[in-house]
Coordinates of C-alpha atoms and ligand atoms in Angstrom, one line a residue:
M1 CA -84.9 116.8 -20.4
N2 CA -81.4 115.9 -21.3
T3 CA -80.0 115.9 -24.8
L4 CA -76.4 116.2 -23.7
D5 CA -75.3 112.6 -24.0
L6 CA -73.7 112.7 -20.6
N7 CA -71.8 109.7 -19.1
F8 CA -73.7 110.4 -15.9
P9 CA -77.1 112.0 -16.8
E10 CA -78.1 112.2 -13.1
L11 CA -75.9 115.3 -13.0
V12 CA -78.7 117.3 -14.6
R13 CA -81.1 118.1 -11.8
D14 CA -84.6 119.6 -11.9
K15 CA -85.0 120.6 -8.2
S16 CA -83.4 122.9 -5.7
Y17 CA -81.2 121.4 -3.0
I18 CA -82.0 122.2 0.6
N19 CA -80.9 120.5 3.8
G20 CA -79.8 117.4 1.9
E21 CA -83.2 117.1 0.0
W22 CA -84.2 117.8 -3.6
V23 CA -87.0 120.3 -3.4
G24 CA -89.6 121.3 -6.0
S25 CA -92.2 124.0 -6.1
Q26 CA -95.5 124.7 -7.8
R27 CA -94.2 127.6 -9.9
T28 CA -91.4 126.9 -12.4
F29 CA -89.1 128.7 -14.7
D30 CA -87.4 127.5 -17.9
V31 CA -83.7 127.6 -18.8
Y32 CA -82.6 128.2 -22.4
D33 CA -79.5 127.3 -24.4
P34 CA -78.2 130.8 -25.4
A35 CA -76.8 129.3 -28.7
T36 CA -79.9 127.5 -29.9
Q37 CA -82.7 129.2 -27.8
E38 CA -83.9 125.7 -27.0
K39 CA -85.5 125.1 -23.6
I40 CA -83.1 122.9 -21.7
A41 CA -84.6 122.7 -18.2
T42 CA -87.6 123.5 -16.1
L43 CA -86.8 124.3 -12.5
P44 CA -88.6 125.4 -9.4
D45 CA -89.2 129.2 -9.2
Q46 CA -89.3 129.3 -5.4
D47 CA -91.1 131.6 -3.1
P48 CA -88.8 134.0 -1.2
E49 CA -89.9 132.4 2.1
V50 CA -87.7 129.4 1.2
V51 CA -84.7 131.6 1.9
D52 CA -85.6 131.9 5.6
T53 CA -86.3 128.1 6.0
T54 CA -83.1 127.3 4.1
I55 CA -81.0 129.6 6.3
D56 CA -82.7 128.0 9.3
A57 CA -81.5 124.6 8.1
A58 CA -78.0 126.0 7.4
Y59 CA -77.9 127.5 10.8
D60 CA -78.8 124.2 12.5
A61 CA -76.2 122.4 10.4
F62 CA -73.6 125.1 11.4
K63 CA -73.9 124.2 15.1
E64 CA -72.4 120.8 14.4
F65 CA -70.3 121.6 11.3
K66 CA -68.3 124.3 13.0
K67 CA -67.1 121.6 15.5
T68 CA -65.6 119.4 12.8
S69 CA -61.9 119.4 12.6
P70 CA -60.2 121.2 9.7
R71 CA -58.8 117.8 8.6
V72 CA -62.3 116.4 8.3
R73 CA -63.4 119.4 6.2
S74 CA -60.3 119.0 4.1
R75 CA -61.1 115.4 3.3
L76 CA -64.7 116.4 2.4
L77 CA -63.5 119.1 0.0
R78 CA -60.9 116.7 -1.5
K79 CA -63.6 114.1 -2.2
W80 CA -65.7 116.8 -3.8
F81 CA -62.7 117.8 -5.9
D82 CA -62.1 114.2 -6.9
L83 CA -65.7 113.8 -8.0
M84 CA -65.6 117.0 -10.0
T85 CA -62.4 115.7 -11.7
E86 CA -64.0 112.4 -12.5
H87 CA -67.0 114.2 -14.0
T88 CA -65.1 117.0 -15.8
D89 CA -66.4 116.2 -19.2
D90 CA -70.0 116.1 -18.2
L91 CA -69.8 119.2 -16.1
A92 CA -68.2 121.1 -18.9
K93 CA -71.0 120.1 -21.2
I94 CA -73.5 121.4 -18.7
V95 CA -71.6 124.8 -18.6
T96 CA -71.5 125.1 -22.4
W97 CA -75.2 124.1 -22.6
E98 CA -76.4 126.9 -20.3
N99 CA -73.7 129.5 -20.8
G100 CA -72.7 129.0 -24.4
K101 CA -69.0 129.2 -24.0
P102 CA -66.9 126.8 -26.2
I103 CA -66.5 123.4 -24.8
A104 CA -62.7 123.8 -24.4
E105 CA -63.2 127.0 -22.4
A106 CA -66.0 125.2 -20.3
T107 CA -63.6 122.4 -19.6
G108 CA -61.0 125.0 -18.5
E109 CA -63.6 126.6 -16.2
T110 CA -64.6 123.2 -14.7
K111 CA -61.0 122.4 -13.9
Y112 CA -60.4 125.9 -12.6
A113 CA -63.6 125.5 -10.4
A114 CA -62.4 122.2 -9.0
S115 CA -59.0 123.6 -8.3
Y116 CA -60.6 125.9 -5.6
F117 CA -61.9 122.8 -3.7
E118 CA -58.4 121.2 -4.0
W119 CA -56.8 124.5 -2.8
Y120 CA -59.2 124.9 0.1
A121 CA -58.8 121.2 1.1
E122 CA -55.2 122.1 1.6
E123 CA -55.8 125.5 3.3
A124 CA -58.4 124.2 5.8
P125 CA -55.8 122.6 8.2
R126 CA -53.7 125.8 8.0
M127 CA -56.1 128.2 9.7
Y128 CA -53.5 129.4 12.2
G129 CA -54.0 131.9 15.0
H130 CA -51.3 133.9 16.8
T131 CA -49.8 133.9 20.3
I132 CA -49.5 137.4 21.8
Q133 CA -47.8 138.8 24.8
P134 CA -50.0 141.6 26.1
S135 CA -48.5 144.6 28.0
N136 CA -49.4 143.1 31.4
P137 CA -46.6 140.5 32.0
K138 CA -49.0 138.3 34.0
N139 CA -51.3 137.9 31.0
R140 CA -51.1 135.7 27.9
A141 CA -53.2 135.9 24.8
Y142 CA -53.8 133.8 21.8
T143 CA -56.1 134.2 18.7
S144 CA -57.9 131.6 16.7
L145 CA -59.9 131.9 13.5
E146 CA -63.5 130.9 13.9
P147 CA -66.0 130.3 11.0
V148 CA -68.2 133.4 10.6
G149 CA -71.5 131.3 10.4
V150 CA -74.1 130.8 7.7
V151 CA -73.0 132.5 4.4
S152 CA -75.4 133.9 1.8
I153 CA -73.9 133.5 -1.7
I154 CA -75.2 135.1 -4.9
T155 CA -73.4 134.3 -8.2
P156 CA -73.5 135.4 -11.9
W157 CA -74.0 133.5 -15.1
N158 CA -70.6 134.1 -16.7
F159 CA -68.7 131.5 -14.7
P160 CA -71.6 129.2 -13.7
I161 CA -69.4 126.8 -11.8
A162 CA -66.2 128.5 -10.8
M163 CA -67.8 131.5 -9.0
I164 CA -69.6 129.0 -6.7
T165 CA -66.6 126.8 -5.8
R166 CA -64.3 129.7 -5.0
K167 CA -66.8 131.0 -2.5
A168 CA -68.2 127.7 -1.1
G169 CA -64.7 126.0 -1.0
A170 CA -63.3 128.7 1.2
A171 CA -66.5 128.9 3.4
I172 CA -66.7 125.2 4.0
A173 CA -63.0 124.9 4.7
A174 CA -63.5 127.5 7.4
G175 CA -66.4 125.6 8.9
C176 CA -69.2 127.7 7.6
T177 CA -72.5 126.5 6.0
V178 CA -73.8 128.1 2.8
V179 CA -77.0 129.0 1.0
V180 CA -76.3 129.7 -2.8
K181 CA -78.6 131.5 -5.2
P182 CA -77.2 131.0 -8.7
D183 CA -78.2 133.1 -11.7
A184 CA -81.5 131.8 -13.2
Q185 CA -79.9 131.7 -16.6
T186 CA -77.2 129.2 -15.5
P187 CA -78.4 127.2 -12.5
L188 CA -77.7 123.7 -13.8
S189 CA -73.9 123.7 -13.1
C190 CA -74.6 124.7 -9.4
L191 CA -77.2 121.9 -9.1
A192 CA -74.7 119.4 -10.5
L193 CA -72.3 120.6 -7.9
A194 CA -74.9 120.0 -5.2
F195 CA -75.4 116.5 -6.6
L196 CA -71.7 115.8 -6.2
A197 CA -71.7 117.4 -2.7
E198 CA -74.2 114.7 -1.7
K199 CA -72.0 112.0 -3.2
A200 CA -68.9 113.5 -1.5
G201 CA -70.7 113.2 1.9
I202 CA -71.0 116.9 2.6
P203 CA -73.4 116.8 5.6
K204 CA -76.9 117.9 5.0
G205 CA -77.5 121.6 5.5
V206 CA -73.9 122.5 4.7
F207 CA -74.3 123.3 1.0
N208 CA -77.8 124.5 -0.1
V209 CA -79.1 125.9 -3.4
V210 CA -82.2 128.0 -3.7
L211 CA -83.7 129.0 -7.0
S212 CA -85.5 132.1 -8.3
A213 CA -86.1 133.6 -11.7
T214 CA -89.0 136.0 -10.9
K215 CA -88.4 137.1 -7.3
V216 CA -84.7 137.8 -7.4
P217 CA -84.7 141.1 -5.5
E218 CA -86.9 139.6 -2.8
F219 CA -84.4 136.7 -2.5
G220 CA -81.6 139.2 -2.3
L221 CA -83.4 141.1 0.4
K222 CA -83.9 138.0 2.5
L223 CA -80.4 136.7 2.0
C224 CA -79.1 140.1 3.2
K225 CA -81.5 140.8 6.1
N226 CA -81.8 137.4 7.7
K227 CA -79.9 137.7 11.0
K228 CA -79.0 134.0 11.2
S229 CA -76.8 134.5 8.1
K230 CA -73.7 136.3 9.1
K231 CA -72.1 137.0 5.8
I232 CA -72.9 137.8 2.2
S233 CA -70.6 136.9 -0.6
F234 CA -71.6 138.3 -4.0
T235 CA -70.2 138.3 -7.4
G236 CA -71.9 140.4 -10.0
S237 CA -72.5 143.9 -11.2
T238 CA -71.5 147.0 -9.2
N239 CA -75.1 148.3 -9.2
V240 CA -76.5 145.1 -7.6
G241 CA -73.5 145.0 -5.2
K242 CA -74.4 148.5 -3.9
I243 CA -78.0 147.4 -3.3
L244 CA -76.9 144.3 -1.4
M245 CA -74.5 146.3 0.7
E246 CA -77.2 148.7 1.7
Q247 CA -79.6 145.9 2.5
S248 CA -76.9 144.1 4.6
S249 CA -76.5 147.0 6.9
S250 CA -79.6 146.2 9.0
S251 CA -77.9 142.9 10.1
L252 CA -74.3 144.3 9.9
K253 CA -73.3 141.3 7.8
K254 CA -69.7 140.8 6.9
C255 CA -69.5 141.5 3.1
S256 CA -67.4 140.3 0.2
F257 CA -68.2 142.0 -3.1
E258 CA -66.5 140.9 -6.4
L259 CA -68.0 143.4 -8.8
G260 CA -67.6 144.9 -12.2
G261 CA -64.3 145.9 -13.8
N262 CA -63.1 148.1 -16.6
A263 CA -59.6 146.6 -17.2
P264 CA -57.0 148.7 -19.0
V265 CA -54.4 146.9 -21.1
I266 CA -51.3 149.0 -21.5
V267 CA -48.8 148.1 -24.2
F268 CA -45.5 150.0 -24.3
N269 CA -43.3 150.5 -27.3
D270 CA -40.8 148.0 -26.0
A271 CA -43.3 145.2 -25.5
R272 CA -42.8 141.9 -27.5
L273 CA -45.4 142.9 -30.1
D274 CA -46.7 139.5 -31.2
Q275 CA -46.9 138.3 -27.7
A276 CA -48.7 141.5 -26.5
V277 CA -51.3 141.1 -29.4
A278 CA -51.9 137.5 -28.6
Q279 CA -52.3 138.2 -24.9
A280 CA -54.5 141.2 -25.4
I281 CA -56.7 139.1 -27.6
A282 CA -56.8 136.4 -24.9
T283 CA -57.9 138.8 -22.2
K284 CA -60.3 140.9 -24.3
F285 CA -62.2 137.9 -25.9
R286 CA -62.2 135.3 -23.1
G287 CA -65.9 134.4 -22.8
L288 CA -66.3 136.8 -25.8
G289 CA -65.6 139.7 -23.5
Q290 CA -67.9 138.5 -20.7
T291 CA -65.5 138.2 -17.8
C292 CA -65.0 140.8 -15.1
V293 CA -61.2 140.8 -15.8
C294 CA -61.6 141.2 -19.6
A295 CA -59.8 144.1 -21.2
N296 CA -62.2 147.0 -21.7
R297 CA -59.7 149.7 -22.8
I298 CA -56.5 148.8 -24.8
Y299 CA -53.9 151.6 -24.6
V300 CA -51.1 151.2 -27.1
Q301 CA -48.0 153.6 -27.2
S302 CA -47.8 155.6 -30.4
G303 CA -44.6 154.0 -31.7
I304 CA -46.4 150.6 -32.2
Y305 CA -50.0 151.7 -32.3
D306 CA -50.6 151.2 -36.1
E307 CA -48.8 147.9 -36.3
F308 CA -50.5 146.6 -33.1
A309 CA -54.0 147.6 -34.4
Q310 CA -53.3 145.8 -37.7
K311 CA -52.2 142.6 -36.0
F312 CA -55.0 142.8 -33.5
A313 CA -57.6 143.1 -36.2
N314 CA -56.1 140.2 -38.2
A315 CA -56.3 138.0 -35.2
V316 CA -60.0 138.9 -34.6
L317 CA -60.8 138.1 -38.2
K318 CA -59.6 134.5 -37.6
F319 CA -62.2 133.9 -34.9
K320 CA -64.8 131.2 -35.6
I321 CA -68.0 132.2 -33.8
G322 CA -70.4 129.4 -33.4
N323 CA -72.1 126.9 -31.1
G324 CA -69.9 126.0 -28.2
F325 CA -70.3 122.3 -28.8
D326 CA -68.8 122.6 -32.3
K327 CA -65.0 121.8 -31.8
A328 CA -64.0 124.4 -34.4
T329 CA -65.7 127.2 -32.5
T330 CA -63.3 129.6 -30.9
H331 CA -66.0 131.9 -29.4
G332 CA -69.6 131.2 -28.6
P333 CA -72.7 133.5 -28.3
L334 CA -73.4 136.3 -25.8
I335 CA -75.7 135.4 -22.9
N336 CA -78.7 137.3 -24.1
E337 CA -80.2 140.2 -26.2
K338 CA -79.4 142.8 -23.5
A339 CA -75.7 141.9 -23.7
I340 CA -75.7 142.5 -27.4
E341 CA -77.6 145.8 -27.1
K342 CA -74.9 147.0 -24.6
V343 CA -72.1 146.2 -27.1
E344 CA -74.0 147.9 -29.9
S345 CA -74.6 151.0 -27.8
H346 CA -70.9 151.3 -26.9
V347 CA -70.0 150.9 -30.6
K348 CA -72.5 153.4 -31.8
D349 CA -71.5 155.9 -29.1
A350 CA -67.8 155.6 -30.0
I351 CA -68.4 156.0 -33.7
S352 CA -70.6 159.0 -33.2
K353 CA -67.7 160.6 -31.3
G354 CA -65.1 159.9 -34.0
A355 CA -63.9 156.3 -33.5
K356 CA -62.6 154.5 -36.6
V357 CA -63.9 151.1 -37.5
I358 CA -61.2 148.6 -38.4
V359 CA -63.3 145.4 -37.9
P360 CA -67.0 146.2 -38.2
G361 CA -68.3 143.0 -36.5
G362 CA -72.0 142.9 -35.6
R363 CA -74.9 140.5 -35.2
I364 CA -74.9 137.1 -36.9
P365 CA -78.6 136.4 -37.3
E366 CA -78.0 133.3 -39.3
L367 CA -76.4 131.7 -36.2
G368 CA -79.1 133.0 -33.8
P369 CA -80.2 136.1 -31.9
N370 CA -77.3 136.0 -29.4
F371 CA -74.4 135.8 -31.8
Y372 CA -72.2 138.8 -32.4
S373 CA -69.0 139.0 -34.3
P374 CA -66.4 141.2 -32.5
T375 CA -66.0 144.9 -33.5
V376 CA -62.6 146.6 -33.3
L377 CA -62.3 150.4 -33.1
T378 CA -59.3 152.8 -33.2
N379 CA -59.2 156.5 -32.4
I380 CA -60.9 155.8 -29.1
T381 CA -61.0 158.8 -26.7
N382 CA -61.7 159.2 -23.0
D383 CA -65.1 160.8 -23.6
M384 CA -66.5 157.7 -25.1
R385 CA -68.7 155.4 -23.0
V386 CA -66.4 152.4 -23.4
C387 CA -63.8 154.3 -21.4
S388 CA -65.9 154.7 -18.3
E389 CA -68.4 151.8 -18.5
E390 CA -67.8 148.0 -18.6
T391 CA -68.9 146.8 -22.1
F392 CA -68.9 143.1 -21.0
G393 CA -68.8 142.1 -24.6
P394 CA -66.7 141.8 -27.8
L395 CA -65.6 145.4 -28.5
G396 CA -61.9 145.9 -29.0
A397 CA -61.3 149.6 -28.2
L398 CA -57.8 150.8 -29.0
I399 CA -56.5 154.1 -27.6
K400 CA -53.2 155.7 -28.5
F401 CA -50.9 157.2 -25.8
E402 CA -47.5 158.9 -25.7
T403 CA -46.1 159.0 -22.1
C404 CA -46.2 156.7 -19.1
Q405 CA -47.8 159.3 -16.8
E406 CA -50.5 160.1 -19.4
V407 CA -51.5 156.4 -19.6
I408 CA -51.5 155.9 -15.8
D409 CA -53.8 158.9 -15.4
M410 CA -56.2 157.6 -18.1
A411 CA -56.1 154.1 -16.8
N412 CA -57.0 155.3 -13.3
D413 CA -59.7 157.7 -14.4
V414 CA -62.6 155.2 -13.8
D415 CA -64.7 154.2 -10.8
Y416 CA -63.5 150.6 -11.1
G417 CA -60.3 148.9 -10.0
L418 CA -60.3 145.1 -10.7
A419 CA -57.7 143.9 -13.1
S420 CA -55.1 145.7 -15.2
Y421 CA -52.5 144.5 -17.7
V422 CA -49.1 145.9 -18.5
F423 CA -46.9 144.8 -21.5
S424 CA -43.2 146.0 -21.4
E425 CA -39.8 144.4 -21.4
N426 CA -38.5 147.2 -19.1
V427 CA -38.4 146.0 -15.5
N428 CA -38.7 149.6 -14.2
T429 CA -41.8 150.2 -16.3
V430 CA -43.4 147.0 -15.2
H431 CA -42.8 147.7 -11.5
L432 CA -43.6 151.3 -11.4
V433 CA -46.7 151.2 -13.5
S434 CA -48.0 148.2 -11.6
E435 CA -47.6 150.2 -8.4
A436 CA -49.3 153.3 -9.8
L437 CA -52.4 151.5 -11.1
E438 CA -55.4 151.7 -8.9
C439 CA -56.7 148.1 -9.0
G440 CA -56.6 144.9 -7.1
M441 CA -54.7 142.8 -9.6
V442 CA -52.0 143.6 -12.2
S443 CA -51.0 141.1 -14.9
C444 CA -47.7 141.8 -16.6
N445 CA -46.9 140.3 -20.0
T446 CA -49.7 137.8 -19.8
G447 CA -53.4 138.1 -20.5
I448 CA -54.5 135.1 -18.5
F449 CA -53.5 135.1 -14.8
T450 CA -56.3 133.9 -12.5
D451 CA -55.6 130.8 -10.5
A452 CA -56.7 129.4 -7.1
A453 CA -53.3 130.3 -5.7
I454 CA -53.7 134.0 -6.6
P455 CA -55.7 136.5 -4.4
F456 CA -58.6 137.7 -6.6
G457 CA -60.4 140.9 -5.9
G458 CA -60.7 144.6 -6.5
V459 CA -60.6 148.1 -5.1
K460 CA -62.8 151.2 -5.7
E461 CA -66.2 150.2 -7.0
S462 CA -65.0 146.8 -8.1
G463 CA -65.6 145.8 -4.5
Y464 CA -63.6 144.3 -1.7
G465 CA -62.7 141.0 -0.2
R466 CA -60.2 138.5 -1.7
E467 CA -61.0 135.0 -3.1
G468 CA -58.6 132.1 -3.5
S469 CA -55.0 132.1 -2.2
L470 CA -54.0 132.2 1.5
Y471 CA -56.3 135.2 2.0
G472 CA -59.6 133.8 0.7
I473 CA -60.4 131.8 3.8
L474 CA -60.1 134.9 6.0
D475 CA -63.2 136.3 4.4
Y476 CA -65.2 133.5 6.0
T477 CA -63.6 133.7 9.5
V478 CA -63.6 136.0 12.5
V479 CA -60.7 136.4 14.9
K480 CA -61.4 135.2 18.4
T481 CA -59.0 136.5 21.1
V482 CA -58.5 134.6 24.4
T483 CA -56.7 136.4 27.2
I484 CA -55.5 134.4 30.2
G485 CA -54.8 136.7 33.1
N486 CA -53.1 136.8 36.5
L487 CA -50.9 133.9 35.7
S488 CA -49.1 132.7 38.9
L489 CA -47.2 129.7 40.1
E490 CA -48.3 130.4 43.6
N491 CA -51.2 128.1 44.6
Ligands
LIG501 N1 -65.3 140.7 -9.7 C1 -65.6 139.5 -10.0 O1 -65.1 138.5 -9.4 C2 -66.7 139.2 -11.0 C3 -66.8 137.9 -11.6 C4 -67.8 137.7 -12.5 C5 -68.7 138.7 -12.9 N2 -68.5 139.9 -12.3 C6 -69.4 141.0 -12.8 O2 -70.8 140.5 -12.9 C7 -71.4 141.3 -13.9 C8 -72.1 140.3 -14.9 O3 -73.0 139.6 -14.2 P1 -74.5 139.9 -14.2 O4 -74.9 140.9 -15.3 O5 -75.3 138.7 -14.1 O6 -74.6 140.7 -12.8 P2 -75.9 141.0 -11.9 O7 -75.4 141.8 -10.8 O8 -77.0 141.4 -12.7 O9 -76.3 139.5 -11.4 C9 -75.5 138.7 -10.6 C10 -76.3 137.9 -9.6 O10 -77.1 138.8 -8.8 C11 -78.5 138.5 -9.0 N3 -79.2 139.7 -8.8 C12 -79.6 140.6 -9.7 N4 -80.3 141.6 -9.1 C13 -80.4 141.3 -7.8 C14 -81.0 142.0 -6.7 N5 -81.6 143.1 -6.8 N6 -80.9 141.4 -5.5 C15 -80.2 140.2 -5.3 N7 -79.6 139.5 -6.4 C16 -79.7 140.1 -7.6 C17 -78.6 137.8 -10.3 O11 -79.8 137.0 -10.3 C18 -77.3 137.0 -10.3 O12 -77.4 135.8 -9.6 C19 -70.4 142.1 -14.5 O13 -70.4 143.4 -14.1 C20 -69.1 141.5 -14.1 O14 -67.9 142.3 -14.1 C21 -67.6 140.2 -11.4
LIG502 O1 -65.4 137.0 -14.3 C1 -64.6 137.0 -13.5 C2 -63.8 135.8 -13.0 C3 -62.6 135.6 -13.9 C4 -61.6 134.6 -13.4 O2 -61.7 134.1 -12.2 O3 -60.7 134.2 -14.1

């Protein structure tokens, strides 16, 4: 089934990809376009046992792949990057089809995803160790970075292609082999990547994709417990991250967890107002609020609060919500009914506790069940759910503050610590507030900051591990120390 008018229709696959083979199964599940509700694919709903056989294949492949030189791995990733670049338009259409995001945003995600392969093609040959002089003068020591082994990867639906490349790119650069379980709502982008892996000459068993819609916890359990897999890399909600961490303890897996956020945006009186509004809009409504670094709480200092709120509301009223394939669409649908219910529950809770509605927003049934026009609320206070929980949707929640210390305390008063945003023209404020915020990433005077060159990751219950940048590859390596003792020229 392919109604996408792709240049290269073979990119739409209907099987899982294991050990270089396309594998079906008796049971199947359907994938739906979140904008139209149309069925767009039918894929194998595999039995959990496939996880063990796939890890076996990845384990066998690892024995040879770990011996490849970094330069060879670099060339493989570069070839994969080139193929992604050649097929950007088709890949972006697949992302929009299964996720709903506007085609321009899907194109941006596809280029962003490919940039992780390019980045890690360049990092692979730079896996340096150290030379060390131990305290015994007759000894010498050196370290090398070795690939950790087979990696279990679980990814969410909100970035169907980029969350996979930023893990798999680093893992493969390091010499690991991987088993990926994408979200059942958005598996097609991952399978298209597998198709390009094959074309790029990635050896069989190095990049594998297993699929499940109805046995996801069982898949998770096996991916965590299997002893031949030495690492789990997960992007998704904090709740699931905690389950996976517990399950991984039996095999003492190395873990990387990129989990939920609750990003504060802090706008000081001296910020460039129009720029701050535009950037707050960009971070709040990227993916219609469905990214882990999206603003959840927007703190605005009292001197500019009313003007900021007015400008913010005016910008939201200009959005054109619609089908992501329509070029005029600025924002697409939410992923599913549950996502809309979460937004509605946060709006209802805030209004019941005294929030003021300045843009009502709400469902748009004439477009389809997953469409929701953004709501903007002022008079938000810390006791409202939006302040402690991630909305993951289009609710702009504006909170007034007076002093720097007050806003730092409020911003830090959550379990999460992924991204934060600071808007000010005062270099002292920018530095000191950035230092005081409990989070993994601070973005100052811009709402869009992620990049393959930037270390991405959180603190607190937003998880740990870093992706992208010079640090990302370390998550897929272990340090080997070699000591040479009793050196002597007497023989
Ligand atoms: N920090 C980051 O880099 C980052 C990036 C994107 C999304 N996220 C977070 O992801 C969340 C949104 O994604 P979601 O709602 O799909 O998250 P989710 O945790 O429900 O699902 C993520 C993945 O985990 C799988 N999964 C669900 N239950 C599982 C279980 N018991 N065992 C094993 N796997 C299981 C899903 O099938 C999916 O593949 C948000 O909280 C968002 O902040 C974080
Ligand atoms: O959803 C989280 C990922 C966001 C990003 O990498 O820009």
